[in-house]
PDB file of C-alpha atoms in Angstrom:
ATOM      1  CA  MET A  11       3.173   0.454  14.166  1.00  0.00           C
ATOM      2  CA  LYS A  12       6.712  -0.337  14.295  1.00  0.00           C
ATOM      3  CA  ASP A  13       7.623  -1.139  10.051  1.00  0.00           C
ATOM      4  CA  LEU A  14       6.579   0.478   6.626  1.00  0.00           C
ATOM      5  CA  SER A  15       4.337  -2.488   5.500  1.00  0.00           C
ATOM      6  CA  LEU A  16       1.986  -2.114   7.748  1.00  0.00           C
ATOM      7  CA  TYR A  17       1.513   1.751   6.490  1.00  0.00           C
ATOM      8  CA  VAL A  18       0.936  -0.102   3.552  1.00  0.00           C
ATOM      9  CA  LEU A  19      -1.699  -2.530   4.453  1.00  0.00           C
ATOM     10  CA  ASP A  20      -3.406   0.158   7.060  1.00  0.00           C
ATOM     11  CA  ILE A  21      -3.749   2.303   3.707  1.00  0.00           C
ATOM     12  CA  ALA A  22      -4.681  -0.709   1.027  1.00  0.00           C
ATOM     13  CA  MET A  23      -7.453  -1.575   3.299  1.00  0.00           C
ATOM     14  CA  ASN A  24      -8.629   2.438   2.898  1.00  0.00           C
ATOM     15  CA  SER A  25      -8.670   1.565  -0.356  1.00  0.00           C
ATOM     16  CA  VAL A  26     -11.142  -1.777   0.236  1.00  0.00           C
ATOM     17  CA  ARG A  27     -13.303  -0.520   2.477  1.00  0.00           C
ATOM     18  CA  ALA A  28     -13.678   3.021  -0.215  1.00  0.00           C
ATOM     19  CA  GLY A  29     -15.051   0.603  -2.908  1.00  0.00           C
ATOM     20  CA  ALA A  30     -11.574  -0.015  -5.167  1.00  0.00           C
ATOM     21  CA  LYS A  31     -11.343  -3.042  -7.375  1.00  0.00           C
ATOM     22  CA  HIS A  32      -7.766  -2.445  -8.571  1.00  0.00           C
ATOM     23  CA  ILE A  33      -5.071  -1.449  -6.067  1.00  0.00           C
ATOM     24  CA  ALA A  34      -1.541  -0.399  -7.035  1.00  0.00           C
ATOM     25  CA  ILE A  35       1.265  -0.728  -4.191  1.00  0.00           C
ATOM     26  CA  THR A  36       4.735   0.741  -5.746  1.00  0.00           C
ATOM     27  CA  LEU A  37       7.615   1.007  -3.948  1.00  0.00           C
ATOM     28  CA  GLU A  38      10.691   2.071  -5.617  1.00  0.00           C
ATOM     29  CA  GLU A  39      14.069   2.870  -4.490  1.00  0.00           C
ATOM     30  CA  ASP A  40      17.071   3.734  -6.371  1.00  0.00           C
ATOM     31  CA  SER A  41      20.576   4.411  -6.158  1.00  0.00           C
ATOM     32  CA  HIS A  42      20.175   7.639  -3.685  1.00  0.00           C
ATOM     33  CA  ALA A  43      19.368   6.507  -0.950  1.00  0.00           C
ATOM     34  CA  VAL A  44      15.403   7.764  -1.757  1.00  0.00           C
ATOM     35  CA  LEU A  45      12.401   5.315  -1.685  1.00  0.00           C
ATOM     36  CA  THR A  46       9.018   6.231  -2.817  1.00  0.00           C
ATOM     37  CA  LEU A  47       5.880   4.231  -2.267  1.00  0.00           C
ATOM     38  CA  THR A  48       2.870   4.799  -4.080  1.00  0.00           C
ATOM     39  CA  ILE A  49      -0.472   3.185  -3.437  1.00  0.00           C
ATOM     40  CA  ARG A  50      -3.449   3.962  -6.052  1.00  0.00           C
ATOM     41  CA  ASP A  51      -6.679   2.914  -5.963  1.00  0.00           C
ATOM     42  CA  ASP A  52     -10.136   3.262  -8.243  1.00  0.00           C
ATOM     43  CA  GLY A  53     -12.370   3.785  -4.833  1.00  0.00           C
ATOM     44  CA  CYS A  54     -14.611   6.342  -4.190  1.00  0.00           C
ATOM     45  CA  GLY A  55     -11.695   9.277  -3.560  1.00  0.00           C
ATOM     46  CA  MET A  56     -12.394  12.160  -1.990  1.00  0.00           C
ATOM     47  CA  SER A  57     -13.684  15.386  -1.409  1.00  0.00           C
ATOM     48  CA  GLN A  58     -10.720  18.044  -1.340  1.00  0.00           C
ATOM     49  CA  GLU A  59     -11.940  18.897   1.654  1.00  0.00           C
ATOM     50  CA  GLN A  60     -11.381  15.628   3.376  1.00  0.00           C
ATOM     51  CA  VAL A  61      -8.452  14.780   1.889  1.00  0.00           C
ATOM     52  CA  GLN A  62      -6.975  18.388   4.063  1.00  0.00           C
ATOM     53  CA  ARG A  63      -8.303  16.763   7.157  1.00  0.00           C
ATOM     54  CA  LEU A  64      -6.730  13.953   6.155  1.00  0.00           C
ATOM     55  CA  PHE A  65      -3.640  15.183   7.627  1.00  0.00           C
ATOM     56  CA  ASP A  66      -4.989  16.080  10.852  1.00  0.00           C
ATOM     57  CA  PRO A  67      -5.205  12.759  13.331  1.00  0.00           C
ATOM     58  CA  PHE A  68      -7.934  13.619  15.051  1.00  0.00           C
ATOM     59  CA  TYR A  69     -10.514  13.322  12.131  1.00  0.00           C
ATOM     60  CA  THR A  70     -11.435   9.821  10.581  1.00  0.00           C
ATOM     61  CA  THR A  71     -14.495   8.651   8.960  1.00  0.00           C
ATOM     62  CA  ARG A  72     -14.794   5.444  10.558  1.00  0.00           C
ATOM     63  CA  LYS A  73     -17.630   5.158  12.753  1.00  0.00           C
ATOM     64  CA  THR A  74     -15.074   2.818  15.697  1.00  0.00           C
ATOM     65  CA  ARG A  75     -13.320   5.022  16.610  1.00  0.00           C
ATOM     66  CA  SER A  76     -12.704   8.739  16.625  1.00  0.00           C
ATOM     67  CA  VAL A  77      -9.245   9.225  15.052  1.00  0.00           C
ATOM     68  CA  GLY A  78      -7.012   8.401  11.791  1.00  0.00           C
ATOM     69  CA  LEU A  79      -3.642   8.051  13.129  1.00  0.00           C
ATOM     70  CA  GLY A  80      -2.038   6.057   9.698  1.00  0.00           C
ATOM     71  CA  VAL A  81      -1.507   9.131   6.921  1.00  0.00           C
ATOM     72  CA  PRO A  82      -0.048  11.555  10.068  1.00  0.00           C
ATOM     73  CA  PHE A  83       2.161   9.227  11.665  1.00  0.00           C
ATOM     74  CA  LEU A  84       3.060   8.305   8.460  1.00  0.00           C
ATOM     75  CA  GLN A  85       3.726  12.131   7.009  1.00  0.00           C
ATOM     76  CA  MET A  86       5.743  12.178  10.417  1.00  0.00           C
ATOM     77  CA  LEU A  87       8.228   9.184   9.513  1.00  0.00           C
ATOM     78  CA  ALA A  88       9.027  10.974   6.353  1.00  0.00           C
ATOM     79  CA  ARG A  89       9.195  14.196   6.873  1.00  0.00           C
ATOM     80  CA  GLN A  90      11.433  12.755   9.882  1.00  0.00           C
ATOM     81  CA  THR A  91      13.770  11.588   7.136  1.00  0.00           C
ATOM     82  CA  GLY A  92      13.426  14.835   4.728  1.00  0.00           C
ATOM     83  CA  GLY A  93      10.586  13.263   2.464  1.00  0.00           C
ATOM     84  CA  ASP A  94       7.299  13.878   2.543  1.00  0.00           C
ATOM     85  CA  VAL A  95       3.573  12.688   2.184  1.00  0.00           C
ATOM     86  CA  THR A  96       1.364  13.506  -0.802  1.00  0.00           C
ATOM     87  CA  VAL A  97      -2.321  13.144  -1.265  1.00  0.00           C
ATOM     88  CA  VAL A  98      -4.103  13.067  -4.241  1.00  0.00           C
ATOM     89  CA  SER A  99      -8.084  12.489  -4.843  1.00  0.00           C
ATOM     90  CA  LYS A 100     -11.301  12.572  -7.316  1.00  0.00           C
ATOM     91  CA  SER A 101     -14.531  11.486  -5.285  1.00  0.00           C
ATOM     92  CA  ALA A 102     -16.850  10.115  -7.322  1.00  0.00           C
ATOM     93  CA  ALA A 103     -20.206  12.367  -6.668  1.00  0.00           C
ATOM     94  CA  GLU A 104     -17.676  14.687  -8.940  1.00  0.00           C
ATOM     95  CA  PHE A 105     -15.518  12.887 -11.331  1.00  0.00           C
ATOM     96  CA  ALA A 106     -15.404   8.985 -13.238  1.00  0.00           C
ATOM     97  CA  ASP A 107     -11.719   8.626 -13.084  1.00  0.00           C
ATOM     98  CA  HIS A 108     -11.874   8.460  -9.650  1.00  0.00           C
ATOM     99  CA  GLY A 109      -9.546   7.961  -7.056  1.00  0.00           C
ATOM    100  CA  THR A 110      -6.874   8.133  -4.172  1.00  0.00           C
ATOM    101  CA  VAL A 111      -3.382   8.217  -5.016  1.00  0.00           C
ATOM    102  CA  VAL A 112      -0.993   8.479  -1.760  1.00  0.00           C
ATOM    103  CA  THR A 113       3.146   9.271  -2.399  1.00  0.00           C
ATOM    104  CA  ALA A 114       5.400   9.120   0.717  1.00  0.00           C
ATOM    105  CA  VAL A 115       8.808   9.626   0.176  1.00  0.00           C
ATOM    106  CA  PHE A 116      11.288   8.711   2.469  1.00  0.00           C
ATOM    107  CA  HIS A 117      15.715   8.612   3.080  1.00  0.00           C
ATOM    108  CA  THR A 118      16.440   5.549   3.917  1.00  0.00           C
ATOM    109  CA  ASP A 119      19.933   6.497   5.153  1.00  0.00           C
ATOM    110  CA  HIS A 120      18.627   8.724   7.812  1.00  0.00           C
ATOM    111  CA  ILE A 121      18.634   7.415  10.943  1.00  0.00           C
ATOM    112  CA  ASP A 122      14.933   7.733  11.322  1.00  0.00           C
ATOM    113  CA  PHE A 123      14.287   5.527   8.864  1.00  0.00           C
ATOM    114  CA  ILE A 124      11.660   2.803   9.606  1.00  0.00           C
ATOM    115  CA  PRO A 125      12.224  -0.819   8.935  1.00  0.00           C
ATOM    116  CA  LEU A 126      10.687  -1.840   5.564  1.00  0.00           C
ATOM    117  CA  GLY A 127       8.813  -4.413   7.539  1.00  0.00           C
ATOM    118  CA  ASP A 128       7.070  -8.298   5.798  1.00  0.00           C
ATOM    119  CA  LEU A 129       5.497  -7.200   2.950  1.00  0.00           C
ATOM    120  CA  THR A 130       5.217 -10.018   1.663  1.00  0.00           C
ATOM    121  CA  GLU A 131       2.722 -10.649   4.494  1.00  0.00           C
ATOM    122  CA  SER A 132       1.441  -7.452   4.212  1.00  0.00           C
ATOM    123  CA  ILE A 133       0.372  -8.060   0.373  1.00  0.00           C
ATOM    124  CA  LEU A 134      -0.379 -11.802   1.876  1.00  0.00           C
ATOM    125  CA  THR A 135      -3.365 -10.033   4.421  1.00  0.00           C
ATOM    126  CA  LEU A 136      -4.461  -7.857   1.494  1.00  0.00           C
ATOM    127  CA  ILE A 137      -5.452 -10.876  -0.915  1.00  0.00           C
ATOM    128  CA  GLN A 138      -6.878 -12.906   1.651  1.00  0.00           C
ATOM    129  CA  GLY A 139      -8.958 -10.198   2.759  1.00  0.00           C
ATOM    130  CA  SER A 140      -9.938  -9.050  -0.708  1.00  0.00           C
ATOM    131  CA  PRO A 141      -9.642 -12.166  -2.799  1.00  0.00           C
ATOM    132  CA  ASP A 142     -11.900 -10.318  -5.216  1.00  0.00           C
ATOM    133  CA  VAL A 143     -10.232  -6.747  -5.588  1.00  0.00           C
ATOM    134  CA  ASP A 144      -7.154  -6.241  -8.461  1.00  0.00           C
ATOM    135  CA  PHE A 145      -3.996  -6.054  -6.223  1.00  0.00           C
ATOM    136  CA  VAL A 146      -0.510  -4.832  -8.296  1.00  0.00           C
ATOM    137  CA  TYR A 147       2.510  -4.971  -5.877  1.00  0.00           C
ATOM    138  CA  ARG A 148       5.486  -4.073  -7.469  1.00  0.00           C
ATOM    139  CA  HIS A 149       9.248  -3.245  -5.538  1.00  0.00           C
ATOM    140  CA  SER A 150      11.921  -1.950  -7.639  1.00  0.00           C
ATOM    141  CA  THR A 151      15.362  -1.687  -6.236  1.00  0.00           C
ATOM    142  CA  PRO A 152      18.658  -0.588  -8.192  1.00  0.00           C
ATOM    143  CA  SER A 153      19.343  -4.241  -8.034  1.00  0.00           C
ATOM    144  CA  GLY A 154      16.319  -6.306  -9.392  1.00  0.00           C
ATOM    145  CA  SER A 155      12.052  -5.903  -8.873  1.00  0.00           C
ATOM    146  CA  VAL A 156       9.773  -8.000  -7.676  1.00  0.00           C
ATOM    147  CA  LYS A 157       6.084  -7.430  -9.408  1.00  0.00           C
ATOM    148  CA  MET A 158       2.965  -9.773  -8.739  1.00  0.00           C
ATOM    149  CA  ASP A 159      -0.827  -9.014 -10.201  1.00  0.00           C
ATOM    150  CA  THR A 160      -3.332 -11.045  -8.830  1.00  0.00           C
ATOM    151  CA  ALA A 161      -5.446 -10.187 -11.975  1.00  0.00           C
ATOM    152  CA  GLU A 162      -2.633 -12.044 -13.961  1.00  0.00           C
ATOM    153  CA  MET A 163      -3.190 -14.894 -11.710  1.00  0.00           C
ATOM    154  CA  ARG A 164      -6.549 -14.860 -11.621  1.00  0.00           C
ATOM    155  CA  SER A 165      -6.704 -14.754 -15.192  1.00  0.00           C
ATOM    156  CA  VAL A 166      -4.431 -18.504 -15.063  1.00  0.00           C
ATOM    157  CA  LEU A 167      -5.854 -20.337 -12.695  1.00  0.00           C
ATOM    158  CA  GLY A 168      -9.499 -19.719 -13.910  1.00  0.00           C
ATOM    159  CA  GLU A 169     -12.726 -18.527 -11.817  1.00  0.00           C
ATOM    160  CA  ASP A 170     -13.218 -21.414  -9.965  1.00  0.00           C
ATOM    161  CA  ILE A 171      -9.861 -21.314  -8.183  1.00  0.00           C
ATOM    162  CA  SER A 172     -10.005 -17.940  -5.035  1.00  0.00           C
ATOM    163  CA  LEU A 173      -6.611 -16.312  -4.734  1.00  0.00           C
ATOM    164  CA  GLY A 174      -7.706 -16.855  -0.752  1.00  0.00           C
ATOM    165  CA  SER A 175      -7.389 -20.572  -0.975  1.00  0.00           C
ATOM    166  CA  TYR A 176      -4.828 -21.681   1.144  1.00  0.00           C
ATOM    167  CA  GLU A 177      -2.941 -23.240  -1.908  1.00  0.00           C
ATOM    168  CA  VAL A 178      -2.882 -20.159  -3.854  1.00  0.00           C
ATOM    169  CA  LEU A 179      -1.848 -18.211  -0.461  1.00  0.00           C
ATOM    170  CA  ALA A 180       1.054 -20.357   0.100  1.00  0.00           C
ATOM    171  CA  PHE A 181       2.096 -20.263  -3.655  1.00  0.00           C
ATOM    172  CA  ILE A 182       1.994 -15.918  -3.256  1.00  0.00           C
ATOM    173  CA  ARG A 183       3.514 -16.050  -0.271  1.00  0.00           C
ATOM    174  CA  GLU A 184       6.767 -18.813  -1.873  1.00  0.00           C
ATOM    175  CA  PHE A 185       6.554 -16.991  -4.658  1.00  0.00           C
ATOM    176  CA  LEU A 186       6.843 -13.537  -3.205  1.00  0.00           C
ATOM    177  CA  HIS A 187       9.516 -14.192  -0.533  1.00  0.00           C
ATOM    178  CA  GLU A 188      11.821 -15.924  -3.730  1.00  0.00           C
ATOM    179  CA  GLN A 189      11.722 -12.966  -5.857  1.00  0.00           C
ATOM    180  CA  HIS A 190      12.737 -10.379  -2.573  1.00  0.00           C
ATOM    181  CA  GLN A 191      15.337 -12.521  -1.790  1.00  0.00           C
ATOM    182  CA  GLN A 192      17.140 -11.389  -4.793  1.00  0.00           C
ATOM    183  CA  ILE A 193      16.965  -8.084  -4.664  1.00  0.00           C
ATOM    184  CA  GLN A 194      17.962  -7.819  -1.265  1.00  0.00           C
TER     185      GLN A 194
END
């Protein structure tokens, strides 16, 4: 994958496949050139054995392919910049407050830091593919922040209008583009 937004999409889609109803995607850039990406969900979670195996590129729970490169490559990219990736998960079989938190830390001033990519399109793809899931997206930089919460949008629009409709997606695209321009 050529940019960070595609890793956001991949990990969040894993959250959707894990049955998550609430997914929070947070990017925090500080004034010391550190970017922290956190994706938190309330999906079915994983056992500790699964979490340990998650960093093995030849481990996946998918039936359509025999490798799972997303998290191992994300870890490699983070480590190349002097950062790292952590995964904390609680399995629904063991915990009432189940879910998974993936955190990746990057040093953005390092030569090996990959571009952020088009975060707006990744968020739109998630909403369009799973309009009934609550997504909270926040991107903070020293110059400002972008925030979008689909539960808030759903409460304003009502139950009869899908977040996956063309008009709503076009509004979200414009809203996020405008906010991203203000923090660059």
